[in-house]
Short mmCIF file of C-alpha atoms in Angstrom, two decimals:
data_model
loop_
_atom_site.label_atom_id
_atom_site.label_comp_id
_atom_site.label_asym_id
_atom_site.label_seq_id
_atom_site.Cartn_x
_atom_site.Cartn_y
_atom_site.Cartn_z
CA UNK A 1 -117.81 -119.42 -177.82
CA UNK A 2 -121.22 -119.26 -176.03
CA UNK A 3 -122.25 -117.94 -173.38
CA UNK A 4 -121.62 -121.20 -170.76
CA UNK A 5 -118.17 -121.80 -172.30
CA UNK A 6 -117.04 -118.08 -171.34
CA UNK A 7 -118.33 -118.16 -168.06
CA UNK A 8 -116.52 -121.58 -167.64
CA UNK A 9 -113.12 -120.62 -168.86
CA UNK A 10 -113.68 -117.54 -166.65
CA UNK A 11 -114.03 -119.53 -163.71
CA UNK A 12 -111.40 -121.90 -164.98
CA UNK A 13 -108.74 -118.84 -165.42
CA UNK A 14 -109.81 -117.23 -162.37
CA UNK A 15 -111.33 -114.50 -163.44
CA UNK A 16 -114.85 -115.05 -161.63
CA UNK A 17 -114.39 -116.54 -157.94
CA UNK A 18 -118.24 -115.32 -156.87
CA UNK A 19 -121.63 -117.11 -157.18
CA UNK A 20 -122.92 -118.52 -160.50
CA UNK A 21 -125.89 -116.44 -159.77
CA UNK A 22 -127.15 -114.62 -162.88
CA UNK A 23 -123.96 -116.23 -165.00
CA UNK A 24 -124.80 -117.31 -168.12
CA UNK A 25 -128.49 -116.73 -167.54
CA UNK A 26 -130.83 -119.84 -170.00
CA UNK A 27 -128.61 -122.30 -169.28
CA UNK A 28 -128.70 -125.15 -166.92
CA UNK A 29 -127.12 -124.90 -163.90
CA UNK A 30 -126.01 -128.02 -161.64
CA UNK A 31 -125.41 -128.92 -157.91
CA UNK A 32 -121.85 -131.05 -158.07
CA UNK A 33 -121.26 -134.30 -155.51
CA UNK A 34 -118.29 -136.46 -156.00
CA UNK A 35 -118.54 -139.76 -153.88
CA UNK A 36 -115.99 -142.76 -153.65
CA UNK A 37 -116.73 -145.31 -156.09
CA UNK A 38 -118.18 -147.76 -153.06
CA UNK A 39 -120.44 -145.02 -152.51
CA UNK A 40 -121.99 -144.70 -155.53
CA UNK A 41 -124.97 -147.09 -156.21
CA UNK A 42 -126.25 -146.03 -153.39
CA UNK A 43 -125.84 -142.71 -153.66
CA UNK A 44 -127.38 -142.90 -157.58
CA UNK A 45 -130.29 -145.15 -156.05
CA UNK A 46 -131.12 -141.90 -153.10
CA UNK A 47 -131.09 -140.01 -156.03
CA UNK A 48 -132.95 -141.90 -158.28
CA UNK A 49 -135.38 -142.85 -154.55
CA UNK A 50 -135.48 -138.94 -154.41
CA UNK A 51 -136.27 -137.70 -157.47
CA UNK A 52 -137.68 -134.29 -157.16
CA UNK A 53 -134.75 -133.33 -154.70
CA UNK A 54 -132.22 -135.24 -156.72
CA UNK A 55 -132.82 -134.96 -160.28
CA UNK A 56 -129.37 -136.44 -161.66
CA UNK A 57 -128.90 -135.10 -165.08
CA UNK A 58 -124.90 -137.04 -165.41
CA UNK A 59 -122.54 -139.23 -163.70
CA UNK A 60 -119.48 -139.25 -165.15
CA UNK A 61 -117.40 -142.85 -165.24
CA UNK A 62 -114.99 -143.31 -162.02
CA UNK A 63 -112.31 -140.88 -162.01
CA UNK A 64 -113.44 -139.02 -164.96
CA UNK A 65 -113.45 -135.57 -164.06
CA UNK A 66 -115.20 -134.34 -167.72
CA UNK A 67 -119.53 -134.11 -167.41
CA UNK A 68 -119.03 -135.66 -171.57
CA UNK A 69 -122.52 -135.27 -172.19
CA UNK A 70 -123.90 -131.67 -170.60
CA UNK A 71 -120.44 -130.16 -171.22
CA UNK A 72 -117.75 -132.07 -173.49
CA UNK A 73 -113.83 -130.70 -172.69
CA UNK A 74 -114.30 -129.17 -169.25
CA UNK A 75 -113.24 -130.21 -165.95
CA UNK A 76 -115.07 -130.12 -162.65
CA UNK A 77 -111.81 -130.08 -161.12
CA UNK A 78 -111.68 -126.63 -162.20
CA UNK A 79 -114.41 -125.03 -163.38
CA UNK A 80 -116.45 -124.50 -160.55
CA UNK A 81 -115.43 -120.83 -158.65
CA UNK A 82 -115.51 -122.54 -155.16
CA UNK A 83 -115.51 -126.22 -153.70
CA UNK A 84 -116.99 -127.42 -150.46
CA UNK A 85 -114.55 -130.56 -148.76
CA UNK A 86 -115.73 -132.99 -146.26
CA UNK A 87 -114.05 -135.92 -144.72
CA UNK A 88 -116.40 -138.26 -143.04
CA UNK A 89 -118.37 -135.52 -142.41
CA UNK A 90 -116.34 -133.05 -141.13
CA UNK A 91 -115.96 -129.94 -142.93
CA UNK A 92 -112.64 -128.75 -144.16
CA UNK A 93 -111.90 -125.36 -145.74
CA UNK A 94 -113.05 -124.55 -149.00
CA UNK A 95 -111.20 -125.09 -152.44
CA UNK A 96 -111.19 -123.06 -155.42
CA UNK A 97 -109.46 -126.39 -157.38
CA UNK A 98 -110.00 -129.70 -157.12
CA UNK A 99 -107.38 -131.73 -158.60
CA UNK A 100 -104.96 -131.76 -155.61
CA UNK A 101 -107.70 -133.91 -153.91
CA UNK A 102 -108.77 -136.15 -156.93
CA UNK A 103 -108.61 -139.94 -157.11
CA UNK A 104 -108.79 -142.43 -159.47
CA UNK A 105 -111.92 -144.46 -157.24
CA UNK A 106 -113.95 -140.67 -157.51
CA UNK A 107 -117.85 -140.30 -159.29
CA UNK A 108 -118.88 -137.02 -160.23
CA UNK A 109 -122.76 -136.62 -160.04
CA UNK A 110 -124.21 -133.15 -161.58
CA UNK A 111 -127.88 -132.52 -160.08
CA UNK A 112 -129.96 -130.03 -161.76
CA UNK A 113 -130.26 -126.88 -159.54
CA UNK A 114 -133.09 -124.76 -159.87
CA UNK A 115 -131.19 -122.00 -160.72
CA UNK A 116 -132.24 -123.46 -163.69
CA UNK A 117 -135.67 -122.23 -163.73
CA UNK A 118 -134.85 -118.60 -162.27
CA UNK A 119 -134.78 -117.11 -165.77
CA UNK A 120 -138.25 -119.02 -167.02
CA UNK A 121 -139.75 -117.59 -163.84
CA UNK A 122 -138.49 -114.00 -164.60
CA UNK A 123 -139.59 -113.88 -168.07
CA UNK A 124 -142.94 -114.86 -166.59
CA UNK A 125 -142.93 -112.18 -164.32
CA UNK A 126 -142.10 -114.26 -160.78
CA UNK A 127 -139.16 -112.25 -158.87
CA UNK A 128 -136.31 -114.77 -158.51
CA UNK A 129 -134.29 -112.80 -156.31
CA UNK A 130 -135.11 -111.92 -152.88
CA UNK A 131 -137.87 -113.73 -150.63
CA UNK A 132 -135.99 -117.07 -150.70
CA UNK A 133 -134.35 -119.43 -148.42
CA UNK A 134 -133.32 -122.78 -148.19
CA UNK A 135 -134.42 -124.62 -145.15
CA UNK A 136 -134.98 -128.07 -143.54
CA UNK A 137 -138.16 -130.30 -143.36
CA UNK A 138 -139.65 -132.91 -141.29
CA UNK A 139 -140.70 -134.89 -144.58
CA UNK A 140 -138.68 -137.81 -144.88
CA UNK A 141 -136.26 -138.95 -147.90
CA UNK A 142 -136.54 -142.28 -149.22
CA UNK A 143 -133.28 -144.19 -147.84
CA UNK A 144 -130.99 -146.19 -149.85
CA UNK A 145 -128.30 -147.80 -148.11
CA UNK A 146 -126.32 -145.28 -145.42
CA UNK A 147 -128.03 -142.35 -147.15
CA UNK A 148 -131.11 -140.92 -145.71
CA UNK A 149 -132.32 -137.69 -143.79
CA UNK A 150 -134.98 -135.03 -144.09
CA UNK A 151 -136.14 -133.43 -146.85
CA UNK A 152 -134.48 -129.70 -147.59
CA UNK A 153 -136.44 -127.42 -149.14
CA UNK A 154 -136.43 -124.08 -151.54
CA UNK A 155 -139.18 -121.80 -149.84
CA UNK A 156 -139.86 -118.84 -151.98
CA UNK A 157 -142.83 -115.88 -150.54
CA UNK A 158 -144.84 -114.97 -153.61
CA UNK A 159 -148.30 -113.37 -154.33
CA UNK A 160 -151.05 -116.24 -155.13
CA UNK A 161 -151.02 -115.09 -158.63
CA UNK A 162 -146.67 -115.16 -159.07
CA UNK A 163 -147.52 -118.77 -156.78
CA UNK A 164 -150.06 -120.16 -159.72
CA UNK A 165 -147.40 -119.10 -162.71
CA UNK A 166 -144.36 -120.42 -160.50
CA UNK A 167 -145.92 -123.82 -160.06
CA UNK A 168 -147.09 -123.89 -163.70
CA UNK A 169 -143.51 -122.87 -165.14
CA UNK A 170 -141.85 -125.17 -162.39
CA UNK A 171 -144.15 -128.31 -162.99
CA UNK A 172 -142.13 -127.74 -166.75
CA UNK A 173 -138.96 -128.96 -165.41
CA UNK A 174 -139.23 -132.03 -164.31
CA UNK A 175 -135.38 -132.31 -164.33
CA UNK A 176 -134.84 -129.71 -162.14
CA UNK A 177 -137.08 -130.32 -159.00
CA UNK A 178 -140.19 -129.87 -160.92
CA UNK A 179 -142.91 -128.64 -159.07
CA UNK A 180 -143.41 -127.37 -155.92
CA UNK A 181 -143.67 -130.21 -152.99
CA UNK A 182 -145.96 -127.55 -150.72
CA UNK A 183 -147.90 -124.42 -151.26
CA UNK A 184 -148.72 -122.17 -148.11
CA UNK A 185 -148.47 -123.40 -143.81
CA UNK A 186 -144.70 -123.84 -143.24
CA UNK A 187 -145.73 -125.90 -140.35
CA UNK A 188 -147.57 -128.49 -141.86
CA UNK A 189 -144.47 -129.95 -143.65
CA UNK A 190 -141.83 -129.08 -140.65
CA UNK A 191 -140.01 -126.24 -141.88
CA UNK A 192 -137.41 -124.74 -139.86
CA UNK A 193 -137.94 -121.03 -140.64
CA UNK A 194 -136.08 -120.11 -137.34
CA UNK A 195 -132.80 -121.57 -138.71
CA UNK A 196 -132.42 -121.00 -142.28
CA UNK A 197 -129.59 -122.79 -144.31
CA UNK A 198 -129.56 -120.07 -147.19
CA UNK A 199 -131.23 -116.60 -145.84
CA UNK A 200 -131.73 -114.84 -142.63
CA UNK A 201 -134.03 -116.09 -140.26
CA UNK A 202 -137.44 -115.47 -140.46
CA UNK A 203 -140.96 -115.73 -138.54
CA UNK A 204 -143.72 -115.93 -140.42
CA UNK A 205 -144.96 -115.48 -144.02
CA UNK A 206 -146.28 -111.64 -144.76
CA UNK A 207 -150.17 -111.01 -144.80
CA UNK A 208 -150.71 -111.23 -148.82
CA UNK A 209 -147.84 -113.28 -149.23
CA UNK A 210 -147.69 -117.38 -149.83
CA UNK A 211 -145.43 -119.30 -149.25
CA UNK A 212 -144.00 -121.88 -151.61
CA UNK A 213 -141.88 -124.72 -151.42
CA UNK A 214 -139.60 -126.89 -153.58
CA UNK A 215 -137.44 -130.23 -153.19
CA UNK A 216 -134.19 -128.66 -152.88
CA UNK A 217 -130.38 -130.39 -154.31
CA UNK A 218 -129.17 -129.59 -150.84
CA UNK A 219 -130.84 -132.97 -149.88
CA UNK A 220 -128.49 -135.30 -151.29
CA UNK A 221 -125.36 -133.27 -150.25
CA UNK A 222 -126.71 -133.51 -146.57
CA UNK A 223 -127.47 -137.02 -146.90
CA UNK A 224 -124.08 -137.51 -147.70
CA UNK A 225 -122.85 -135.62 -145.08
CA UNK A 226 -124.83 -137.26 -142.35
CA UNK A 227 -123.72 -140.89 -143.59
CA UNK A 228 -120.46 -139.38 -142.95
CA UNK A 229 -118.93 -140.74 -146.30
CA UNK A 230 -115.24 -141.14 -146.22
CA UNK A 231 -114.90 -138.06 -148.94
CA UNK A 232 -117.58 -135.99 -150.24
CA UNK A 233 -116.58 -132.84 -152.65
CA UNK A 234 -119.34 -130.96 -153.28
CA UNK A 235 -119.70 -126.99 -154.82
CA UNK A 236 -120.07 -124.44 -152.49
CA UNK A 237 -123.68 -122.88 -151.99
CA UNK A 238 -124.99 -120.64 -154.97
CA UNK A 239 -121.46 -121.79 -156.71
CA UNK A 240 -122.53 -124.15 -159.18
CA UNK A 241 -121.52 -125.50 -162.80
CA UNK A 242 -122.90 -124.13 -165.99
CA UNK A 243 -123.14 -126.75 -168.22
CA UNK A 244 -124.33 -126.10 -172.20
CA UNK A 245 -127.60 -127.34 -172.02
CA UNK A 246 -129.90 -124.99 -172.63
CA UNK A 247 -132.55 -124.89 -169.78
CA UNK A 248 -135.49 -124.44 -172.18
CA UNK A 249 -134.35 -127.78 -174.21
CA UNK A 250 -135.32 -129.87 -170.80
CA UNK A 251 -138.29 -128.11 -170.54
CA UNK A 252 -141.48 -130.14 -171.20
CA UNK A 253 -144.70 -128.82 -173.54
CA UNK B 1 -159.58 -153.55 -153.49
CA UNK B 2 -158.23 -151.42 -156.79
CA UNK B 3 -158.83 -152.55 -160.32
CA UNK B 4 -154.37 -152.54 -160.19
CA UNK B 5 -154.50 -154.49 -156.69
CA UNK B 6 -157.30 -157.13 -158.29
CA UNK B 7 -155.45 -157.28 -161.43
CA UNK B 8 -151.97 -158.50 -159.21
CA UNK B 9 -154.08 -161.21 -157.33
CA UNK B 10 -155.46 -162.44 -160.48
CA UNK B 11 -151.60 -163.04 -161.95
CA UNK B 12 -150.67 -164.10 -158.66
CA UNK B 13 -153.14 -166.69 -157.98
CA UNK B 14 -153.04 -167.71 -162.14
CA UNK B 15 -156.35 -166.87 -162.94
CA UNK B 16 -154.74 -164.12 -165.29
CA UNK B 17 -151.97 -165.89 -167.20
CA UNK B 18 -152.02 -163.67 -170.51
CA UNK B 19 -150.46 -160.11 -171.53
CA UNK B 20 -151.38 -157.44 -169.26
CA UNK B 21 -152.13 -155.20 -172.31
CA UNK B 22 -155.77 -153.14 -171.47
CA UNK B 23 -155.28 -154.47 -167.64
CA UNK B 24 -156.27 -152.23 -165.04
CA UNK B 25 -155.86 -149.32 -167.53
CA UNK B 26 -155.03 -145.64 -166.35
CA UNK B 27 -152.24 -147.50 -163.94
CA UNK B 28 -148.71 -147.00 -164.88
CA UNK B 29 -147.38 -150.52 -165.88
CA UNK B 30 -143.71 -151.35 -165.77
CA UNK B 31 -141.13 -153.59 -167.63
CA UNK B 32 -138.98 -155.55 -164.99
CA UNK B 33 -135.11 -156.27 -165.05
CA UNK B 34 -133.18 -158.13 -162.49
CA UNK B 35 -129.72 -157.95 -162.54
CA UNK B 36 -127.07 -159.17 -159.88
CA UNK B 37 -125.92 -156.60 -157.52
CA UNK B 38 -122.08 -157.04 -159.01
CA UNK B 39 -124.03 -155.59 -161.88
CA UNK B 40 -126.23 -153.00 -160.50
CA UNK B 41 -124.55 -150.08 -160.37
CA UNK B 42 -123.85 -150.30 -164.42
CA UNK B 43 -127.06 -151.16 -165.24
CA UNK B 44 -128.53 -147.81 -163.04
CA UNK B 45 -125.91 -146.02 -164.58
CA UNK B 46 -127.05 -147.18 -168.26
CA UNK B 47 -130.71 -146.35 -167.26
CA UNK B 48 -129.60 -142.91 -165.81
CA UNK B 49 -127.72 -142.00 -169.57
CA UNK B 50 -130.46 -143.23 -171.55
CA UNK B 51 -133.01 -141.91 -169.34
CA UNK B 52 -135.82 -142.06 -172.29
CA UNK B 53 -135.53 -145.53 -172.94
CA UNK B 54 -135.20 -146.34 -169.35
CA UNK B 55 -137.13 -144.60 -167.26
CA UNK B 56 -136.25 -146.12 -163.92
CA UNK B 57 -139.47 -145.71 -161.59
CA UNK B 58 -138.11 -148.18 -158.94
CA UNK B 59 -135.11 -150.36 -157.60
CA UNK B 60 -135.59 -152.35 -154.81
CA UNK B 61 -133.36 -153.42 -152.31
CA UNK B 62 -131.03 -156.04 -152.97
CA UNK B 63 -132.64 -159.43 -152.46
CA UNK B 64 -136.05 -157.60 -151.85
CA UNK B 65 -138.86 -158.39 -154.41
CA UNK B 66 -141.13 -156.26 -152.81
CA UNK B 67 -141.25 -152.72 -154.45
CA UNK B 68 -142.34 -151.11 -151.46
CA UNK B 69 -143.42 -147.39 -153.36
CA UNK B 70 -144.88 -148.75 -156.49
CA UNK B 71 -147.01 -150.89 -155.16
CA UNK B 72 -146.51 -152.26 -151.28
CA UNK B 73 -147.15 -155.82 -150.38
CA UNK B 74 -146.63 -156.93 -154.52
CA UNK B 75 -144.24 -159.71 -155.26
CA UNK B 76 -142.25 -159.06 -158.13
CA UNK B 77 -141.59 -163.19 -158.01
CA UNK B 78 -145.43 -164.22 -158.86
CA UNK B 79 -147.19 -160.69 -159.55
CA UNK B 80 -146.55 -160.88 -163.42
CA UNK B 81 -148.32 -163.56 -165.57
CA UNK B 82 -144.83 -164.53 -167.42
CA UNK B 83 -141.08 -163.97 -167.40
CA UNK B 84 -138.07 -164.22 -169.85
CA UNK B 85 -134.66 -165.81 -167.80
CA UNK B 86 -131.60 -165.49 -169.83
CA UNK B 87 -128.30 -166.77 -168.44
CA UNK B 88 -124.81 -165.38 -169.99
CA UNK B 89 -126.73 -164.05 -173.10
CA UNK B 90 -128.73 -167.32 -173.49
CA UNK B 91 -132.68 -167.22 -173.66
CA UNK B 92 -133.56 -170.11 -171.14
CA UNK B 93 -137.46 -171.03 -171.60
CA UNK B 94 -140.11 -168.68 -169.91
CA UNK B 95 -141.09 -169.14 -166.34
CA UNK B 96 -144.24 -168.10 -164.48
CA UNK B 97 -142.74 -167.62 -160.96
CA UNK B 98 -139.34 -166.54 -160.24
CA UNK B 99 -139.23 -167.92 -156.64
CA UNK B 100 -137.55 -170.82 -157.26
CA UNK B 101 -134.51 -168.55 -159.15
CA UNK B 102 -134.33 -166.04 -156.14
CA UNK B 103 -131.03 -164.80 -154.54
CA UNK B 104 -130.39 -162.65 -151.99
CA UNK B 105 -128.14 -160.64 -154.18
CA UNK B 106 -130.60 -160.25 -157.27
CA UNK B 107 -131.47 -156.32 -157.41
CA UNK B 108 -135.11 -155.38 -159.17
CA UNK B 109 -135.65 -152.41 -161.46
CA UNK B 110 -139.22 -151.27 -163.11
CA UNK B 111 -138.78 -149.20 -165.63
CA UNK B 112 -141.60 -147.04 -166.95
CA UNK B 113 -143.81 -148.55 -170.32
CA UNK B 114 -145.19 -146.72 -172.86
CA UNK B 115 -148.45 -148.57 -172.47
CA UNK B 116 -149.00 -146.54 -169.43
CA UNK B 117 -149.51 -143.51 -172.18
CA UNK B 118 -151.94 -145.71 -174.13
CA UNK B 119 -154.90 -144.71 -171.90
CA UNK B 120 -153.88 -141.47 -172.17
CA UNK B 121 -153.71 -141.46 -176.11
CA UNK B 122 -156.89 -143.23 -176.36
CA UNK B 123 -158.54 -140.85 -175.04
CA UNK B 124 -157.08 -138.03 -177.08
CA UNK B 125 -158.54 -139.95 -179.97
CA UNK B 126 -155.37 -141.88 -180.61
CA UNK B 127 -155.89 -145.61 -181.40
CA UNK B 128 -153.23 -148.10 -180.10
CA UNK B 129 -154.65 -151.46 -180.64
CA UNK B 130 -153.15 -151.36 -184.41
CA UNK B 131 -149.84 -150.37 -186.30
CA UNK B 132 -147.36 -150.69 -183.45
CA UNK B 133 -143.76 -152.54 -183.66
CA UNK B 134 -140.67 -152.74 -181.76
CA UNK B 135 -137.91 -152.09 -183.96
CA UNK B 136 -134.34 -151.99 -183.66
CA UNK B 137 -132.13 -148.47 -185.13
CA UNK B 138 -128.66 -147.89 -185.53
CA UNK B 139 -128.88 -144.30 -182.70
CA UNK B 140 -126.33 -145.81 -180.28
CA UNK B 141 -127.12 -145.47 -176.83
CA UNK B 142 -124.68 -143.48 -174.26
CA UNK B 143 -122.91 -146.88 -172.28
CA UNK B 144 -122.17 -147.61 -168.89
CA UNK B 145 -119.43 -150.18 -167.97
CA UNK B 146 -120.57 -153.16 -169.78
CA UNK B 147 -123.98 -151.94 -171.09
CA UNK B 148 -124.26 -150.61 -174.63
CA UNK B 149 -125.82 -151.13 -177.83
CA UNK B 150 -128.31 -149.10 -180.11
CA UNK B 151 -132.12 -147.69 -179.21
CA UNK B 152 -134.49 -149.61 -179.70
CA UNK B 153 -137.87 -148.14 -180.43
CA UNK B 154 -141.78 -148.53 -180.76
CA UNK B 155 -143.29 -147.24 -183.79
CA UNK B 156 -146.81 -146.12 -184.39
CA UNK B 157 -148.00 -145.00 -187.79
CA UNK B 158 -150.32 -142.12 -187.36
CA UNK B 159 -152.11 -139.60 -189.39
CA UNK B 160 -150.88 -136.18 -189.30
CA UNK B 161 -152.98 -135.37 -187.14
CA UNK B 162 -152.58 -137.94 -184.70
CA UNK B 163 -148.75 -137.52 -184.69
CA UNK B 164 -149.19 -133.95 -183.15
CA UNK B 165 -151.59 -135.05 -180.52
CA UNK B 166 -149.53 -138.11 -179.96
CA UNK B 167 -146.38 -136.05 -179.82
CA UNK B 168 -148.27 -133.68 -177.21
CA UNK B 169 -149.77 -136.62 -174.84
CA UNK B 170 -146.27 -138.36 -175.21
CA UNK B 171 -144.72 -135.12 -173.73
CA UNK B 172 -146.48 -135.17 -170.49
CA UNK B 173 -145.18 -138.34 -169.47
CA UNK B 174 -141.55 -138.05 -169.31
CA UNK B 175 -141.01 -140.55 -166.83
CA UNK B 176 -142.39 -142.99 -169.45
CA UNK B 177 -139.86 -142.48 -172.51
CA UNK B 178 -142.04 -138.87 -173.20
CA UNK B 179 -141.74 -137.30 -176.43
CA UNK B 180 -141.23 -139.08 -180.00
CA UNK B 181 -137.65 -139.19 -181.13
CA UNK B 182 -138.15 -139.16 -184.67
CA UNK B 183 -141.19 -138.33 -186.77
CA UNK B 184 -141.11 -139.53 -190.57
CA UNK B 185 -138.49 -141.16 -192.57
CA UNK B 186 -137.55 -144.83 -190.80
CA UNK B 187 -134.11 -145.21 -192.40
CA UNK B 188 -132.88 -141.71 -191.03
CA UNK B 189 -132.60 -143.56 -187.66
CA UNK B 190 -131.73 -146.89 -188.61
CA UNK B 191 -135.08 -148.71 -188.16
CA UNK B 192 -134.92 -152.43 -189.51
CA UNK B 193 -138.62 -152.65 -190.28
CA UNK B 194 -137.49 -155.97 -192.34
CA UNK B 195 -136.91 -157.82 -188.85
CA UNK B 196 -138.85 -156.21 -186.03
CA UNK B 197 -139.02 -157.52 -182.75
CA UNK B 198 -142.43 -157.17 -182.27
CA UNK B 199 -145.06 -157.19 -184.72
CA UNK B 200 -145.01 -157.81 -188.65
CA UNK B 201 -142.62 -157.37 -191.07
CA UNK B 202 -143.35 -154.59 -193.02
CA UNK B 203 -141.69 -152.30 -196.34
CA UNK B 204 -142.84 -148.87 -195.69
CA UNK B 205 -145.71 -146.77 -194.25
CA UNK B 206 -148.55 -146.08 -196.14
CA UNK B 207 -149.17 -143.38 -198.01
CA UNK B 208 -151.48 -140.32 -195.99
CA UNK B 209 -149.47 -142.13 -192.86
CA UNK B 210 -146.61 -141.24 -190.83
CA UNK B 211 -144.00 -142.95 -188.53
CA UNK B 212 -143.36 -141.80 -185.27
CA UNK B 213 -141.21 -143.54 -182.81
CA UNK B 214 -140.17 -143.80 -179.21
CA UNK B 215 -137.97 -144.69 -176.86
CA UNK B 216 -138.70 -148.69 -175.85
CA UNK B 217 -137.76 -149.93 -172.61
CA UNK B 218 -136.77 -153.11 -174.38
CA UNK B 219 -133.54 -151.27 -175.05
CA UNK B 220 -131.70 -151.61 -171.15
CA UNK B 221 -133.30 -155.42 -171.49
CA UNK B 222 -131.38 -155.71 -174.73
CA UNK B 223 -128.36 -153.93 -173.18
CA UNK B 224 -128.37 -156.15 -170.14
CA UNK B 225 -128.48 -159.59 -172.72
CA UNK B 226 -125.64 -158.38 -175.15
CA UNK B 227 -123.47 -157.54 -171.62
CA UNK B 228 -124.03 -161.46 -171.18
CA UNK B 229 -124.54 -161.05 -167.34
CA UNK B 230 -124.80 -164.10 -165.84
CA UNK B 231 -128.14 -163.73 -164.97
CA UNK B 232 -131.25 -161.81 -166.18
CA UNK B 233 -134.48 -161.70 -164.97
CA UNK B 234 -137.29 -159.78 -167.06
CA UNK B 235 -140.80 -159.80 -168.01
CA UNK B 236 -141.93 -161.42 -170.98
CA UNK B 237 -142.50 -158.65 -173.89
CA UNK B 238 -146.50 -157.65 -173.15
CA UNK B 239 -146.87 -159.34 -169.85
CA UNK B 240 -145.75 -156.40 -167.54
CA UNK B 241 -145.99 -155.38 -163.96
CA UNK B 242 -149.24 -153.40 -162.65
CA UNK B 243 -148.14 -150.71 -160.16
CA UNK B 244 -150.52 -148.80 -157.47
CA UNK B 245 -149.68 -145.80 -159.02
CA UNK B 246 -152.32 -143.83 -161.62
CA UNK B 247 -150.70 -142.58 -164.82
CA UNK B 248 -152.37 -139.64 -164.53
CA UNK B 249 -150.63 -138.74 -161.14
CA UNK B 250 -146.96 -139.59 -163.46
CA UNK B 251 -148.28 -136.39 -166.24
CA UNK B 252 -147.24 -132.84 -165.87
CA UNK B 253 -149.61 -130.48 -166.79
#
């Protein structure tokens, strides 16, 4: 069993309930959105409009709840530790199991997180984990259909020289936001430092420091929220799926 | 006015009526398919699993010929010197304006071409004026409602030498079918080099030479004509759409 088939039966069995931080470190990690069938070109076309925020790596056929291509037998009913629930756009509590909830009409989208690059940036000496937040822009998405809204965004602080390497080992991943949308002013693309959606609020970027920022999966999930979709399950922040791709296998050169 | 935006008004105003091969190079050209919107969501969906052969760079809005990000104020009725119509599977004679076949329910997809890369490879030394088919191989692509059927891919024979620098140019355009999918042997993939659908018959590569294919974006065409939907729109093979957009700015690294 490797490594990403543990930590999914773990998850599946209980066992781990906390973030997918860290789990399984090398393999690809995914954002999860499950739309209503009538939803879905739309939703595929923002993503495909969107790329860098949305990088779709599988839909799965209408009520199919196995990803048969990134991670053959599981269940994304299940094997996720935590679910977000929305009903035209109102927030319910969170689930730790999705099947009481499933329909037949449902499409599972996986979007590659970048998690995903966290472990090519370590190895290549860029801290992954502290001086991050995820927050909004004023750069607008491409709509399609009901779904549109501002760009979210991954701001990490980093010296210039971790900034060159991350946007070098980033721009390998094009499946998994890529490269970095913005290096340096938060102003100058509209980001809301004041009111973080991941991270505690902040002021301004340290003397020494850069800031730099990157398309962020949150985008679609928002956009779905905002168009107030009938039902949108979605994984809770930091709570993703591991699938068996190995990260390094998407990479490019 | 931009050697892509010259190149458009020359199709459009038939002064330009042959392939678009060597037009405007060093600007990404596209393949076109137009599908009904009944169909559109399977046809993404195909595009989206077989993401090498079908690099989707844009789908317009239903009814809209107008891709408004590729290249604004183009017609994707009269901007390419020649297209294929097929109705229910059947090859109906080639047009050279689509106006008079318009709906307002017809959706538009360009999908990336490799001759976008050809630039590229020519001036890594690569020539790609000779030894190119489009072949059909028995690797079965991943389907999506009605679309299936098997890759279909362009092969180059190379020296050695070229195949690496190929294989490393190739790479760097991923939205454009990227990386080779098989280097050497034809039959380990299926490839009918008795009956290709573009170029010469031929036996088998010469000696000192190897075979190296790709991904062709003929495949979600081919996909779209075995489905038999009841109406097909495409460019005729070689006579492809000129977008705004510089290959170059498509690369990573």
């Amino acid at each position: 069993m490797t490594e990403a088939q543990a930590a999914r039966l773990a998850i599946r069995e209980k066992r781990h309930a906390g973030s997918t931080r860290g789990l399984a470190p090398g393999y690809v990690q995914c954002n999860l959105a499950v739309v209503p069938q009538a939803d879905a070109f739309d939703f595929l076309l923002y993503c495909q409009r969107n790329h860098k925020a949305c990088p779709v790596l599988e839909v799965c056929d209408p009520g199919d709840p196995e990803p048969k291509r990134l991670a053959p037998g599981a269940d994304l009913r299940t094997d996720l530790p935590r679910y977000a629930v929305y009903r035209s756009g109102e927030r319910l509590p969170d689930v730790t199991d999705l099947r009481a909830l499933w329909r037949p009409d449902l499409v599972a989208f996986l979007i590659g997180s970048g998690i995903t690059f966290d472990d090519a940036l370590e190895r290549a000496g860029v801290p992954t984990d502290r001086h991050r937040w995820v927050v909004r822009s004023t750069l607008p998405t491409v709509p399609a259909g009901r779904f549109r809204g501002d760009l979210i965004v991954t701001m990490r602080w980093l010296t210039p020289q971790q900034a060159i390497v991350a946007t070098q080992v980033s721009s390998r991943f094009p499946q998994n936001h890529g490269a970095p949308i913005h290096i340096g002013d938060p102003a100058a693309i509209g980001a809301d430092l004041a009111r973080p959606l991941f991270g505690p609020p902040v002021e301004r970027v340290p003397e020494g420091l850069v800031a730099v920022f990157w398309a962020c999966g949150v985008t679609p999930q928002q956009a779905a929220l905002d168009a107030r979709v009938e039902l949108l399950l979605a994984h809770s922040p930091a709570h993703g799926f591991v699938t068996d791709l190995k990260a390094d296998a998407l990479a490019v050169l």
